[in-house]
Coordinates of C-alpha atoms in Angstrom, one line a residue:
Chain A
X729 CA 8.7 51.5 -11.5
X730 CA 6.1 49.0 -10.3
X731 CA 4.6 48.1 -13.7
X732 CA 8.1 47.7 -15.1
X733 CA 9.0 45.1 -12.4
X734 CA 5.8 43.3 -13.2
X735 CA 6.6 43.2 -16.9
X736 CA 10.1 42.0 -16.2
X737 CA 8.9 39.1 -14.2
X738 CA 6.3 38.2 -16.8
X739 CA 9.0 38.3 -19.4
X740 CA 11.2 36.0 -17.2
X741 CA 8.4 33.8 -16.6
X742 CA 7.7 33.2 -20.2
X743 CA 11.3 32.2 -21.1
X744 CA 11.8 28.7 -19.8
X745 CA 15.3 27.8 -18.6
X746 CA 15.6 24.9 -21.0
X747 CA 18.8 23.3 -19.5
X748 CA 17.4 23.2 -16.2
X749 CA 14.3 21.6 -17.3
X750 CA 16.1 18.9 -19.3
X751 CA 18.3 18.1 -16.3
X752 CA 15.3 17.8 -13.9
X753 CA 12.8 16.0 -16.2
X754 CA 14.7 13.8 -18.6
X755 CA 16.7 11.3 -16.3
X756 CA 13.4 10.7 -14.4
X757 CA 11.5 10.1 -17.5
X758 CA 14.2 7.9 -19.0
X759 CA 14.0 5.7 -15.8
X760 CA 10.2 5.6 -16.2
X761 CA 10.7 4.7 -19.7
X762 CA 13.1 1.8 -19.1
X763 CA 11.4 0.3 -16.0
X764 CA 7.7 1.1 -16.6
X765 CA 6.7 2.0 -20.0
X766 CA 9.0 -0.3 -22.2
X767 CA 8.3 -3.4 -19.9
X768 CA 4.4 -2.7 -20.2
X769 CA 4.7 -2.7 -24.0
X770 CA 6.9 -5.6 -23.9
X771 CA 4.3 -7.4 -22.0
X772 CA 1.8 -6.5 -24.6
X773 CA 4.0 -7.8 -27.4
X774 CA 5.0 -11.0 -25.7
X775 CA 1.4 -11.8 -24.9
X776 CA 1.1 -12.5 -28.7
X777 CA 3.9 -15.0 -28.8
X778 CA 4.6 -18.4 -27.2
X779 CA 7.7 -17.4 -25.4
X780 CA 9.1 -19.4 -22.7
X781 CA 11.6 -18.8 -19.8
X782 CA 14.3 -20.6 -22.0
X783 CA 13.8 -18.0 -24.5
X784 CA 14.1 -20.4 -27.5
X785 CA 12.2 -20.0 -30.8
X786 CA 9.4 -17.7 -29.5
X787 CA 6.9 -17.5 -32.5
X788 CA 4.2 -15.0 -33.0
X789 CA 0.9 -16.8 -32.4
X790 CA -1.7 -14.0 -32.4
X791 CA -4.4 -14.0 -29.9
X792 CA -4.1 -17.8 -29.1
X793 CA -3.0 -17.0 -25.5
X794 CA -6.2 -15.0 -24.9
X795 CA -8.3 -17.6 -26.5
X796 CA -6.7 -20.5 -24.3
X797 CA -7.1 -18.2 -21.3
X798 CA -10.9 -18.7 -21.0
X799 CA -10.7 -22.4 -21.6
X800 CA -8.2 -22.8 -18.8
X801 CA -10.4 -23.7 -15.8
X802 CA -7.6 -22.5 -13.3
X803 CA -7.4 -19.2 -15.0
X804 CA -11.2 -18.8 -14.8
X805 CA -11.1 -19.8 -11.1
X806 CA -8.4 -17.4 -10.4
X807 CA -10.3 -14.6 -12.3
X808 CA -13.5 -15.4 -10.4
X809 CA -11.8 -15.2 -7.1
X810 CA -10.2 -11.8 -7.9
X811 CA -13.7 -10.4 -9.0
X812 CA -15.0 -11.7 -5.6
X813 CA -12.3 -9.9 -3.6
X814 CA -12.8 -6.7 -5.9
X815 CA -16.4 -6.7 -5.2
X816 CA -16.3 -6.8 -1.6
X817 CA -12.8 -5.7 -0.2
X818 CA -12.7 -2.1 -1.5
X819 CA -16.3 -1.3 -0.6
X820 CA -15.9 -2.5 2.9
X821 CA -12.5 -1.0 3.4
X822 CA -13.6 2.3 2.2
X823 CA -16.9 2.3 4.1
X824 CA -15.1 1.3 7.3
X825 CA -12.3 3.9 6.8
X826 CA -14.9 6.7 6.3
X827 CA -16.8 5.9 9.5
X828 CA -13.6 5.4 11.6
X829 CA -12.3 8.8 9.9
X830 CA -15.5 10.6 10.8
X831 CA -15.5 9.4 14.4
X832 CA -11.9 10.4 14.7
X833 CA -12.2 13.7 13.2
X834 CA -15.5 14.8 14.4
X835 CA -15.9 13.2 17.8
X836 CA -14.7 14.8 21.1
X837 CA -13.1 11.6 22.4
X838 CA -9.9 12.6 24.2
X839 CA -8.0 9.5 23.0
X840 CA -8.7 9.8 19.3
X841 CA -4.9 10.4 18.5
X842 CA -4.3 6.9 19.9
X843 CA -7.0 5.3 17.8
X844 CA -5.6 6.8 14.7
X845 CA -2.2 5.5 15.5
X846 CA -3.5 2.1 16.4
X847 CA -5.7 1.6 13.2
X848 CA -3.0 2.8 11.0
X849 CA -0.5 0.6 12.5
X850 CA -1.4 -2.7 10.6
X851 CA -0.7 -0.8 7.3
X852 CA 2.9 -0.2 7.9
X853 CA 3.7 -3.9 8.6
X854 CA 5.2 -5.8 5.9
X855 CA 2.6 -7.8 4.0
X856 CA 4.6 -10.9 4.4
X857 CA 4.5 -10.5 8.2
X858 CA 0.8 -9.8 8.1
X859 CA 0.3 -12.9 5.9
X860 CA 2.1 -15.1 8.3
X861 CA 0.4 -13.7 11.4
X862 CA -3.1 -14.1 9.8
X863 CA -2.1 -17.6 8.8
X864 CA -1.9 -18.4 12.5
X865 CA -5.0 -16.5 13.2
X866 CA -6.7 -19.0 11.0
X867 CA -4.5 -21.8 12.0
X868 CA -6.8 -25.0 12.6
X869 CA -5.3 -26.2 15.9
X870 CA -3.4 -23.1 17.6
X871 CA -5.3 -20.3 15.8
X872 CA -6.9 -17.4 17.5
X873 CA -10.1 -17.8 15.6
X874 CA -10.7 -21.5 16.3
X875 CA -9.6 -21.0 20.0
X876 CA -12.0 -18.2 20.4
X877 CA -14.8 -20.1 18.8
X878 CA -14.1 -23.1 21.1
X879 CA -14.0 -20.7 24.1
X880 CA -17.4 -19.2 23.5
X881 CA -18.8 -22.7 22.8
X882 CA -19.1 -22.7 19.0
X883 CA -17.1 -25.7 18.4
X884 CA -19.3 -26.5 15.4
X885 CA -17.9 -23.3 13.5
X886 CA -14.4 -24.1 14.1
X887 CA -12.6 -25.5 11.0
X888 CA -9.5 -25.3 9.0
X889 CA -10.2 -21.9 7.6
X890 CA -7.2 -21.8 5.1
X891 CA -7.5 -25.4 4.0
X892 CA -11.3 -25.2 3.3
X893 CA -12.2 -24.5 -0.3
X894 CA -15.3 -22.4 0.9
X895 CA -13.4 -20.1 3.3
X896 CA -9.9 -19.9 2.1
X897 CA -10.6 -16.8 -0.1
X898 CA -12.5 -15.1 2.5
X899 CA -9.7 -15.3 4.9
X900 CA -7.6 -13.4 2.5
X901 CA -10.4 -10.9 2.1
X902 CA -10.6 -10.3 5.8
X903 CA -6.8 -9.9 6.0
X904 CA -6.8 -7.4 3.3
X905 CA -9.4 -5.4 4.9
X906 CA -7.7 -5.4 8.2
X907 CA -4.4 -4.2 6.9
X908 CA -5.9 -1.5 4.5
X909 CA -8.4 0.2 6.5
X910 CA -6.2 2.3 8.5
X911 CA -4.4 3.6 5.4
X912 CA -7.5 4.9 3.8
X913 CA -8.8 6.1 7.2
X914 CA -5.7 8.4 7.5
X915 CA -6.3 9.7 4.0
X916 CA -9.9 10.5 4.7
X917 CA -9.0 12.2 8.0
X918 CA -6.8 14.5 6.2
X919 CA -9.7 15.4 3.8
X920 CA -12.1 15.8 6.5
X921 CA -9.9 18.0 8.5
X922 CA -9.9 20.3 5.5
X923 CA -13.6 20.9 5.8
X924 CA -14.2 24.1 7.4
X925 CA -15.5 23.8 10.8
X926 CA -18.0 26.6 10.3
X927 CA -20.1 24.3 8.1
X928 CA -20.5 21.8 10.9
X929 CA -21.2 24.6 13.5
X930 CA -23.9 25.7 11.1
X931 CA -25.3 22.4 10.9
X932 CA -25.3 21.8 14.6
X933 CA -27.3 25.1 15.0
X934 CA -29.8 23.7 12.6
X935 CA -30.0 20.7 14.9
X936 CA -28.3 18.0 12.5
X937 CA -27.2 14.9 14.4
X938 CA -23.8 13.4 13.6
X939 CA -25.1 10.8 11.2
X940 CA -27.0 13.4 9.3
X941 CA -23.8 15.4 9.1
X942 CA -21.9 12.6 7.9
X943 CA -24.4 12.0 5.0
X944 CA -25.3 15.5 4.0
X945 CA -22.0 17.3 4.6
X946 CA -18.9 15.1 4.9
X947 CA -19.7 12.6 2.1
X948 CA -20.9 15.1 -0.5
X949 CA -17.9 17.3 0.2
X950 CA -15.5 14.3 -0.1
X951 CA -16.8 12.7 -3.2
X952 CA -13.6 13.4 -5.2
X953 CA -11.3 11.9 -2.5
X954 CA -13.6 8.9 -1.9
X955 CA -13.5 8.2 -5.7
X956 CA -9.6 8.3 -5.6
X957 CA -9.3 6.1 -2.5
X958 CA -11.9 3.7 -4.1
X959 CA -9.9 3.2 -7.1
X960 CA -6.6 2.9 -5.2
X961 CA -8.4 0.3 -3.0
X962 CA -9.4 -1.6 -6.3
X963 CA -6.0 -1.5 -7.8
X964 CA -4.5 -2.3 -4.3
X965 CA -6.7 -5.5 -4.1
X966 CA -5.6 -6.9 -7.3
X967 CA -2.0 -6.1 -6.4
X968 CA -1.9 -7.0 -2.5
X969 CA -3.9 -10.3 -3.0
X970 CA -0.8 -11.8 -4.7
X971 CA 1.4 -11.7 -1.5
X972 CA -1.4 -12.9 0.7
X973 CA -2.4 -15.7 -1.7
X974 CA 1.2 -16.8 -2.1
X975 CA 2.3 -16.8 1.3
X976 CA -1.0 -17.8 3.3
X977 CA -2.3 -20.5 1.1
X978 CA -0.1 -20.9 -2.0
X979 CA -3.3 -20.5 -4.0
X980 CA -4.8 -23.7 -2.5
X981 CA -6.6 -25.6 -1.7
X982 CA -6.9 -26.8 -5.3
X983 CA -6.9 -23.0 -6.7
X984 CA -9.7 -22.0 -4.3
X985 CA -7.8 -19.0 -3.3
X986 CA -5.5 -18.3 -6.3
X987 CA -5.8 -14.8 -7.8
X988 CA -4.9 -13.4 -11.2
X989 CA -1.4 -12.3 -10.3
X990 CA -0.6 -15.5 -8.4
X991 CA -1.7 -17.5 -11.4
X992 CA 0.5 -15.3 -13.6
X993 CA 3.4 -16.0 -11.3
X994 CA 2.9 -19.7 -11.4
X995 CA 2.6 -19.8 -15.2
X996 CA 5.7 -17.4 -15.6
X997 CA 8.1 -18.6 -13.0
X998 CA 7.1 -22.2 -12.3
X999 CA 5.8 -23.4 -15.6
X1000 CA 7.9 -21.1 -17.7
X1001 CA 5.2 -20.0 -20.1
X1002 CA 6.2 -16.4 -20.4
X1003 CA 3.9 -15.7 -23.3
X1004 CA 0.8 -17.0 -21.5
X1005 CA 1.7 -15.3 -18.4
X1006 CA 2.1 -12.2 -20.3
X1007 CA -1.5 -12.5 -21.6
X1008 CA -2.7 -12.7 -18.1
X1009 CA -0.5 -9.6 -17.1
X1010 CA -2.1 -7.6 -19.9
X1011 CA -5.7 -8.9 -19.1
X1012 CA -5.2 -8.0 -15.4
X1013 CA -3.7 -4.5 -16.3
X1014 CA -6.6 -3.9 -18.5
X1015 CA -9.2 -4.7 -15.8
X1016 CA -7.3 -2.3 -13.4
X1017 CA -7.2 0.5 -15.8
X1018 CA -10.7 0.1 -17.0
X1019 CA -12.1 0.0 -13.7
X1020 CA -10.3 3.1 -12.5
X1021 CA -11.5 4.9 -15.5
X1022 CA -15.2 3.8 -14.9
X1023 CA -15.1 4.8 -11.1
X1024 CA -13.4 8.1 -12.0
X1025 CA -16.2 8.8 -14.4
X1026 CA -18.9 7.9 -11.9
X1027 CA -17.5 10.3 -9.3
X1028 CA -17.2 13.0 -12.0
X1029 CA -20.8 12.6 -13.1
X1030 CA -22.3 12.7 -9.7
X1031 CA -20.8 16.0 -8.8
Chain B
X767 CA -33.6 23.1 31.4
X768 CA -34.6 19.6 31.5
X769 CA -34.2 19.1 27.8
X770 CA -30.7 20.5 28.3
X771 CA -29.9 17.8 30.9
X772 CA -31.5 15.1 28.8
X773 CA -29.5 16.0 25.7
X774 CA -26.4 16.2 27.8
X775 CA -27.0 12.7 29.1
X776 CA -27.7 11.5 25.7
X777 CA -24.5 13.0 24.4
X778 CA -22.5 11.2 27.2
X779 CA -24.3 8.0 26.4
X780 CA -23.5 8.4 22.7
X781 CA -19.8 9.1 23.5
X782 CA -19.5 5.9 25.5
X783 CA -21.2 4.0 22.7
X784 CA -18.8 5.3 20.2
X785 CA -15.9 4.7 22.6
X786 CA -16.8 1.1 23.1
X787 CA -17.1 0.6 19.3
X788 CA -13.6 2.2 18.8
X789 CA -12.1 0.1 21.6
X790 CA -13.5 -3.2 19.9
X791 CA -11.9 -2.2 16.5
X792 CA -8.6 -1.3 18.5
X793 CA -8.7 -4.8 19.8
X794 CA -9.2 -6.3 16.3
X795 CA -6.4 -4.2 14.9
X796 CA -3.8 -4.7 17.5
X797 CA -4.6 -8.2 19.1
X798 CA -3.1 -10.3 16.4
X799 CA 0.2 -8.4 16.8
X800 CA 0.3 -8.4 20.5
X801 CA -0.4 -12.1 20.5
X802 CA 2.5 -12.5 18.1
X803 CA 4.7 -10.7 20.6
X804 CA 3.9 -12.5 23.7
X805 CA 3.6 -16.0 21.8
X806 CA 7.1 -15.5 20.7
X807 CA 8.3 -16.2 24.4
X808 CA 6.2 -19.6 24.5
X809 CA 8.0 -22.9 24.2
X810 CA 6.7 -25.1 21.3
X811 CA 4.9 -27.3 23.8
X812 CA 3.0 -24.3 25.1
X813 CA 2.0 -23.4 21.6
X814 CA -0.1 -26.6 21.4
X815 CA -2.0 -26.1 24.8
X816 CA -4.0 -22.9 24.5
X817 CA -3.6 -20.1 22.0
X818 CA -4.6 -17.3 24.4
X819 CA -2.6 -18.3 27.4
X820 CA 0.4 -16.2 28.4
X821 CA 3.9 -18.0 28.3
X822 CA 4.9 -19.6 31.5
X823 CA 8.6 -18.3 31.4
X824 CA 10.2 -16.4 28.8
X825 CA 12.0 -18.6 26.3
X826 CA 14.8 -16.4 24.9
X827 CA 16.3 -19.3 23.0
X828 CA 13.3 -18.8 20.5
X829 CA 15.1 -15.7 19.4
X830 CA 18.6 -17.3 19.4
X831 CA 17.3 -20.0 17.2
X832 CA 15.5 -17.5 14.8
X833 CA 18.8 -15.8 14.3
X834 CA 20.8 -18.8 14.0
X835 CA 18.5 -20.9 11.6
X836 CA 17.9 -18.0 9.1
X837 CA 19.6 -15.3 7.3
X838 CA 17.6 -12.7 9.3
X839 CA 20.6 -10.3 10.0
X840 CA 21.7 -10.2 6.4
X841 CA 18.2 -9.9 5.3
X842 CA 17.7 -6.7 7.5
X843 CA 20.9 -5.1 6.2
X844 CA 20.0 -5.8 2.6
X845 CA 16.4 -4.3 3.3
X846 CA 17.9 -1.2 5.0
X847 CA 20.6 -0.8 2.1
X848 CA 17.7 -1.0 -0.6
X849 CA 15.6 1.6 1.4
X850 CA 18.3 4.1 1.5
X851 CA 19.2 3.9 -2.0
X852 CA 15.5 4.1 -3.0
X853 CA 15.0 7.2 -0.9
X854 CA 18.1 8.9 -2.5
X855 CA 17.0 8.2 -5.8
X856 CA 13.5 9.6 -5.4
X857 CA 14.6 12.6 -3.6
X858 CA 17.1 13.4 -6.5
X859 CA 15.0 12.6 -9.4
X860 CA 11.3 13.1 -8.4
X861 CA 11.4 16.3 -6.6
X862 CA 13.0 18.5 -9.3
X863 CA 11.0 16.7 -12.0
X864 CA 7.8 17.5 -10.3
X865 CA 8.8 21.1 -9.9
X866 CA 9.5 21.4 -13.6
X867 CA 6.2 19.6 -14.7
X868 CA 4.2 21.8 -12.4
X869 CA 5.7 25.2 -12.7
X870 CA 6.9 25.3 -16.4
X871 CA 4.8 24.9 -19.5
X872 CA 7.0 23.4 -22.1
X873 CA 6.4 21.0 -25.1
X874 CA 5.3 17.8 -23.6
X875 CA 5.0 18.8 -20.1
X876 CA 1.3 18.1 -20.1
X877 CA 1.8 14.7 -21.8
X878 CA 4.4 13.6 -19.3
X879 CA 2.3 14.6 -16.4
X880 CA -0.5 12.6 -17.8
X881 CA 1.8 9.5 -18.4
X882 CA 2.7 9.7 -14.9
X883 CA -0.8 9.9 -13.6
X884 CA -1.8 6.9 -15.8
X885 CA 1.2 5.0 -14.6
X886 CA 0.0 5.0 -11.1
X887 CA -2.0 2.0 -12.0
X888 CA 0.8 0.0 -13.3
X889 CA 2.2 -1.5 -10.3
X890 CA 5.4 -3.4 -10.4
X891 CA 3.7 -6.7 -9.4
X892 CA 1.6 -6.6 -12.6
X893 CA 4.6 -6.3 -14.8
X894 CA 7.0 -8.4 -12.9
X895 CA 7.7 -10.8 -15.7
X896 CA 8.7 -8.1 -18.3
X897 CA 10.6 -6.4 -15.6
X898 CA 12.4 -9.6 -14.8
X899 CA 13.3 -10.0 -18.5
X900 CA 14.4 -6.4 -18.5
X901 CA 16.8 -6.7 -15.5
X902 CA 18.0 -10.1 -16.9
X903 CA 18.8 -8.4 -20.3
X904 CA 20.7 -5.6 -18.3
X905 CA 22.4 -8.3 -16.1
X906 CA 20.9 -6.7 -13.1
X907 CA 19.4 -9.7 -11.4
X908 CA 20.6 -10.2 -7.9
X909 CA 21.8 -6.7 -7.8
X910 CA 20.5 -4.8 -4.7
X911 CA 21.2 -1.1 -5.9
X912 CA 19.5 -2.0 -9.2
X913 CA 16.5 -3.2 -7.4
X914 CA 16.4 0.0 -5.4
X915 CA 16.4 2.1 -8.5
X916 CA 13.7 -0.1 -9.8
X917 CA 11.6 0.5 -6.6
X918 CA 12.3 4.3 -6.9
X919 CA 11.1 4.3 -10.4
X920 CA 7.9 2.5 -9.5
X921 CA 7.3 5.1 -6.7
X922 CA 7.7 8.1 -9.3
X923 CA 4.2 8.2 -10.4
X924 CA 2.9 8.4 -6.8
X925 CA 5.5 10.6 -5.6
X926 CA 5.0 13.0 -8.5
X927 CA 1.1 12.8 -7.9
X928 CA 1.5 13.6 -4.2
X929 CA 4.1 16.3 -4.6
X930 CA 2.5 18.1 -7.6
X931 CA -0.5 18.7 -5.2
X932 CA 1.8 20.3 -2.7
X933 CA 3.8 22.4 -5.2
X934 CA 0.7 23.7 -6.9
X935 CA -0.5 25.1 -3.5
X936 CA 2.7 27.2 -3.0
X937 CA 1.8 30.7 -4.2
X938 CA 4.1 32.0 -7.1
X939 CA 4.9 35.1 -5.1
X940 CA 7.9 33.5 -3.2
X941 CA 9.5 32.2 -6.5
X942 CA 8.9 35.7 -8.1
X943 CA 10.5 37.4 -5.1
X944 CA 13.6 35.2 -5.2
X945 CA 13.7 35.7 -8.9
X946 CA 13.8 39.5 -8.4
X947 CA 16.6 38.8 -5.9
X948 CA 18.5 37.3 -8.7
X949 CA 18.1 33.5 -7.9
X950 CA 18.4 31.1 -10.7
X951 CA 15.9 28.1 -11.1
X952 CA 18.0 25.6 -9.3
X953 CA 18.5 27.9 -6.2
X954 CA 14.7 28.6 -6.2
X955 CA 14.2 25.0 -6.1
X956 CA 16.5 24.1 -3.4
X957 CA 16.1 27.2 -1.2
X958 CA 12.4 28.1 -1.7
X959 CA 10.5 25.1 -3.0
X960 CA 12.1 22.3 -1.1
X961 CA 11.8 23.9 2.3
X962 CA 8.2 24.9 1.6
X963 CA 7.1 21.4 0.6
X964 CA 8.9 19.7 3.2
X965 CA 5.8 18.1 4.6
X966 CA 5.0 16.7 1.3
X967 CA 8.5 15.5 0.7
X968 CA 8.6 13.9 4.1
X969 CA 5.3 12.1 3.4
X970 CA 6.8 10.7 0.1
X971 CA 9.8 9.5 1.9
X972 CA 7.9 7.9 4.7
X973 CA 5.5 6.0 2.1
X974 CA 8.3 5.1 -0.2
X975 CA 10.6 3.7 2.4
X976 CA 7.8 1.7 3.9
X977 CA 6.9 0.2 0.6
X978 CA 10.5 -0.5 -0.2
X979 CA 11.1 -2.1 3.1
X980 CA 8.0 -4.2 2.7
X981 CA 8.0 -5.1 -0.9
X982 CA 7.6 -8.8 -1.6
X983 CA 6.5 -9.9 -5.2
X984 CA 9.3 -8.1 -7.3
X985 CA 12.1 -9.0 -4.8
X986 CA 10.9 -12.4 -4.9
X987 CA 11.5 -12.5 -8.7
X988 CA 14.8 -10.4 -8.8
X989 CA 16.8 -11.7 -5.8
X990 CA 17.4 -15.4 -5.8
X991 CA 20.7 -15.2 -4.0
X992 CA 20.0 -16.0 -0.5
X993 CA 22.7 -13.6 0.6
X994 CA 21.0 -10.7 -1.1
X995 CA 17.5 -11.4 -0.4
X996 CA 15.3 -8.8 1.6
X997 CA 13.6 -9.2 4.8
X998 CA 10.1 -10.0 3.5
X999 CA 11.5 -12.9 1.3
X1000 CA 13.7 -14.2 4.2
X1001 CA 10.5 -14.3 6.4
X1002 CA 8.4 -16.0 3.8
X1003 CA 11.3 -18.7 3.3
X1004 CA 11.4 -19.1 7.0
X1005 CA 7.7 -19.6 7.2
X1006 CA 8.0 -22.2 4.5
X1007 CA 10.5 -24.1 6.4
X1008 CA 9.1 -23.8 9.9
X1009 CA 5.6 -24.8 8.9
X1010 CA 6.8 -28.1 8.4
X1011 CA 9.6 -28.3 10.9
X1012 CA 7.0 -26.8 13.4
X1013 CA 9.3 -24.7 15.4
X1014 CA 6.6 -22.0 15.9
X1015 CA 8.6 -20.3 18.7
X1016 CA 11.5 -19.5 16.4
X1017 CA 9.2 -18.3 13.7
X1018 CA 7.2 -15.9 16.0
X1019 CA 10.5 -14.6 17.4
X1020 CA 11.7 -13.9 13.7
X1021 CA 8.5 -12.1 13.1
X1022 CA 8.9 -9.9 16.2
X1023 CA 12.5 -9.1 15.2
X1024 CA 11.1 -8.0 11.8
X1025 CA 8.5 -5.8 13.4
X1026 CA 10.9 -4.0 15.7
X1027 CA 12.5 -1.6 13.1
X1028 CA 9.1 -0.9 11.6
X1029 CA 7.7 0.1 14.9
X1030 CA 10.6 2.4 15.8
X1031 CA 10.4 4.2 12.5
X1032 CA 6.8 4.4 12.7
X1033 CA 6.9 5.9 16.2
X1034 CA 9.5 8.4 15.1
X1035 CA 7.8 9.3 11.8
X1036 CA 4.2 8.9 12.7
X1037 CA 3.8 12.5 13.5
X1038 CA 5.5 13.7 10.4
X1039 CA 3.6 11.4 8.3
X1040 CA 0.1 12.2 9.5
X1041 CA 0.9 15.9 9.5
X1042 CA 2.2 15.8 6.1
X1043 CA -0.9 13.9 4.8
X1044 CA -3.1 16.5 6.7
X1045 CA -1.3 19.3 5.1
X1046 CA -1.6 17.7 1.7
X1047 CA -5.4 17.4 2.3
X1048 CA -5.8 20.9 3.6
X1049 CA -3.9 22.3 0.7
X1050 CA -5.6 20.0 -1.8

């Protein structure tokens, strides 16, 4: 009897319910096609034209938009700013998130649940609200930061943080780190809790301290997760810096805190240069995808 | 014995060191928000004296002005409407799709799954101009349900990524047992798979609703009619206005009003969310 039943099951599993699969997969994929894939390819095509928001007489102009891009000093500035953010924000965010996750997951502090909630909280707030609140943290006269500096006697350091070309971008970086750390921390906690306690116990018996455990057990076992979160953080930095730059500084002063997507928005919706904006879109998308591929490869090679 | 005592003392010292560090981080994480809340009760004169000082009295009229001078209430309603529609679309579309892609091998199943994995990196913000043109061509600008469908679609890759991890971890045995009992695929999906992957589905719902509630760039482009704008857009507009009108009190009050629903949802859903994430991590 038994083998027969098994055969039946195998038979059934091989035959696919075609109708069911179509109903489940096709509508979803159709939506993705309409609202993700087609627009992406459209961006690719339009980046080779001189389309404007008025939609009149768009002509194929080849790679001219791309050539112009690197002569456009404001584009180059936006690119540099974005690269600066990408160089520091994901690394700091992930490092902080790992340390905090390790403490919460491994320490015996009674209140660790509270820390988890508290650190995760900034992440759920609307980025617009975050931007506005942090604009006031950095506000020259009534901001928390300057009041604090004045309070501890460092009047010299106080300045108009968002209005200064040398600091505006770093204000955005700090805000990005502040709001993202908790999110990646929760992801890391989930992965760390998945590591069997026996390994840690064995390490404790061998006399390993917490820092030793972090570097020789937790991090190697979490390589894949860290790779994924790092890529997410890179992509997130490009993406989220738009809202912060738009709301906190408007890209100013004089482009000092403009980022790629913010410049794209300006070119597209304020100047109406759809073709050129699209070239910036494609460029940004390429950076994001290439970077994610590189870091995926790196994490795969190490393991 | 002595070394034991010593190491215990050392451990206690370490614990306090760690605790002080964690408390410091907590202050950095929460103080800007707490400052925002108590400052919303300050009068505009108090704002200019000392940033840290507590308000003298409670200036409720900040809140009255915040509601009066902005479209805050309609903004909240629009955002809520969009979140609800987004969630429905995700549940109806993404869950069955993931199930089929993970459980059945058919022509193109691998390709579609790979397309979704690649699409995780195509954020709506990146393609907002072609999206704008697409919506414009379909006459769907300033249309809230359409924006919600768009949000849901942009969440599909992530939702499918997260759910596929969950679904793969469910042993085939349950489905086989149900099949022997004569269940068709749709009943298996609804009565076996959905209940078993509930933590994953809840996590996807939480994350998607948060991101739809908070989304700024695409809404900025798609919704130009002020009666249809969502909360983030409304707040950004209010900030633009109040930054020159210098009615800080009203602005801070509006921010607090915007925070309240998020806090409530978070406190209710937090446990589910983190549990779901934990389960996802455990099951790989």
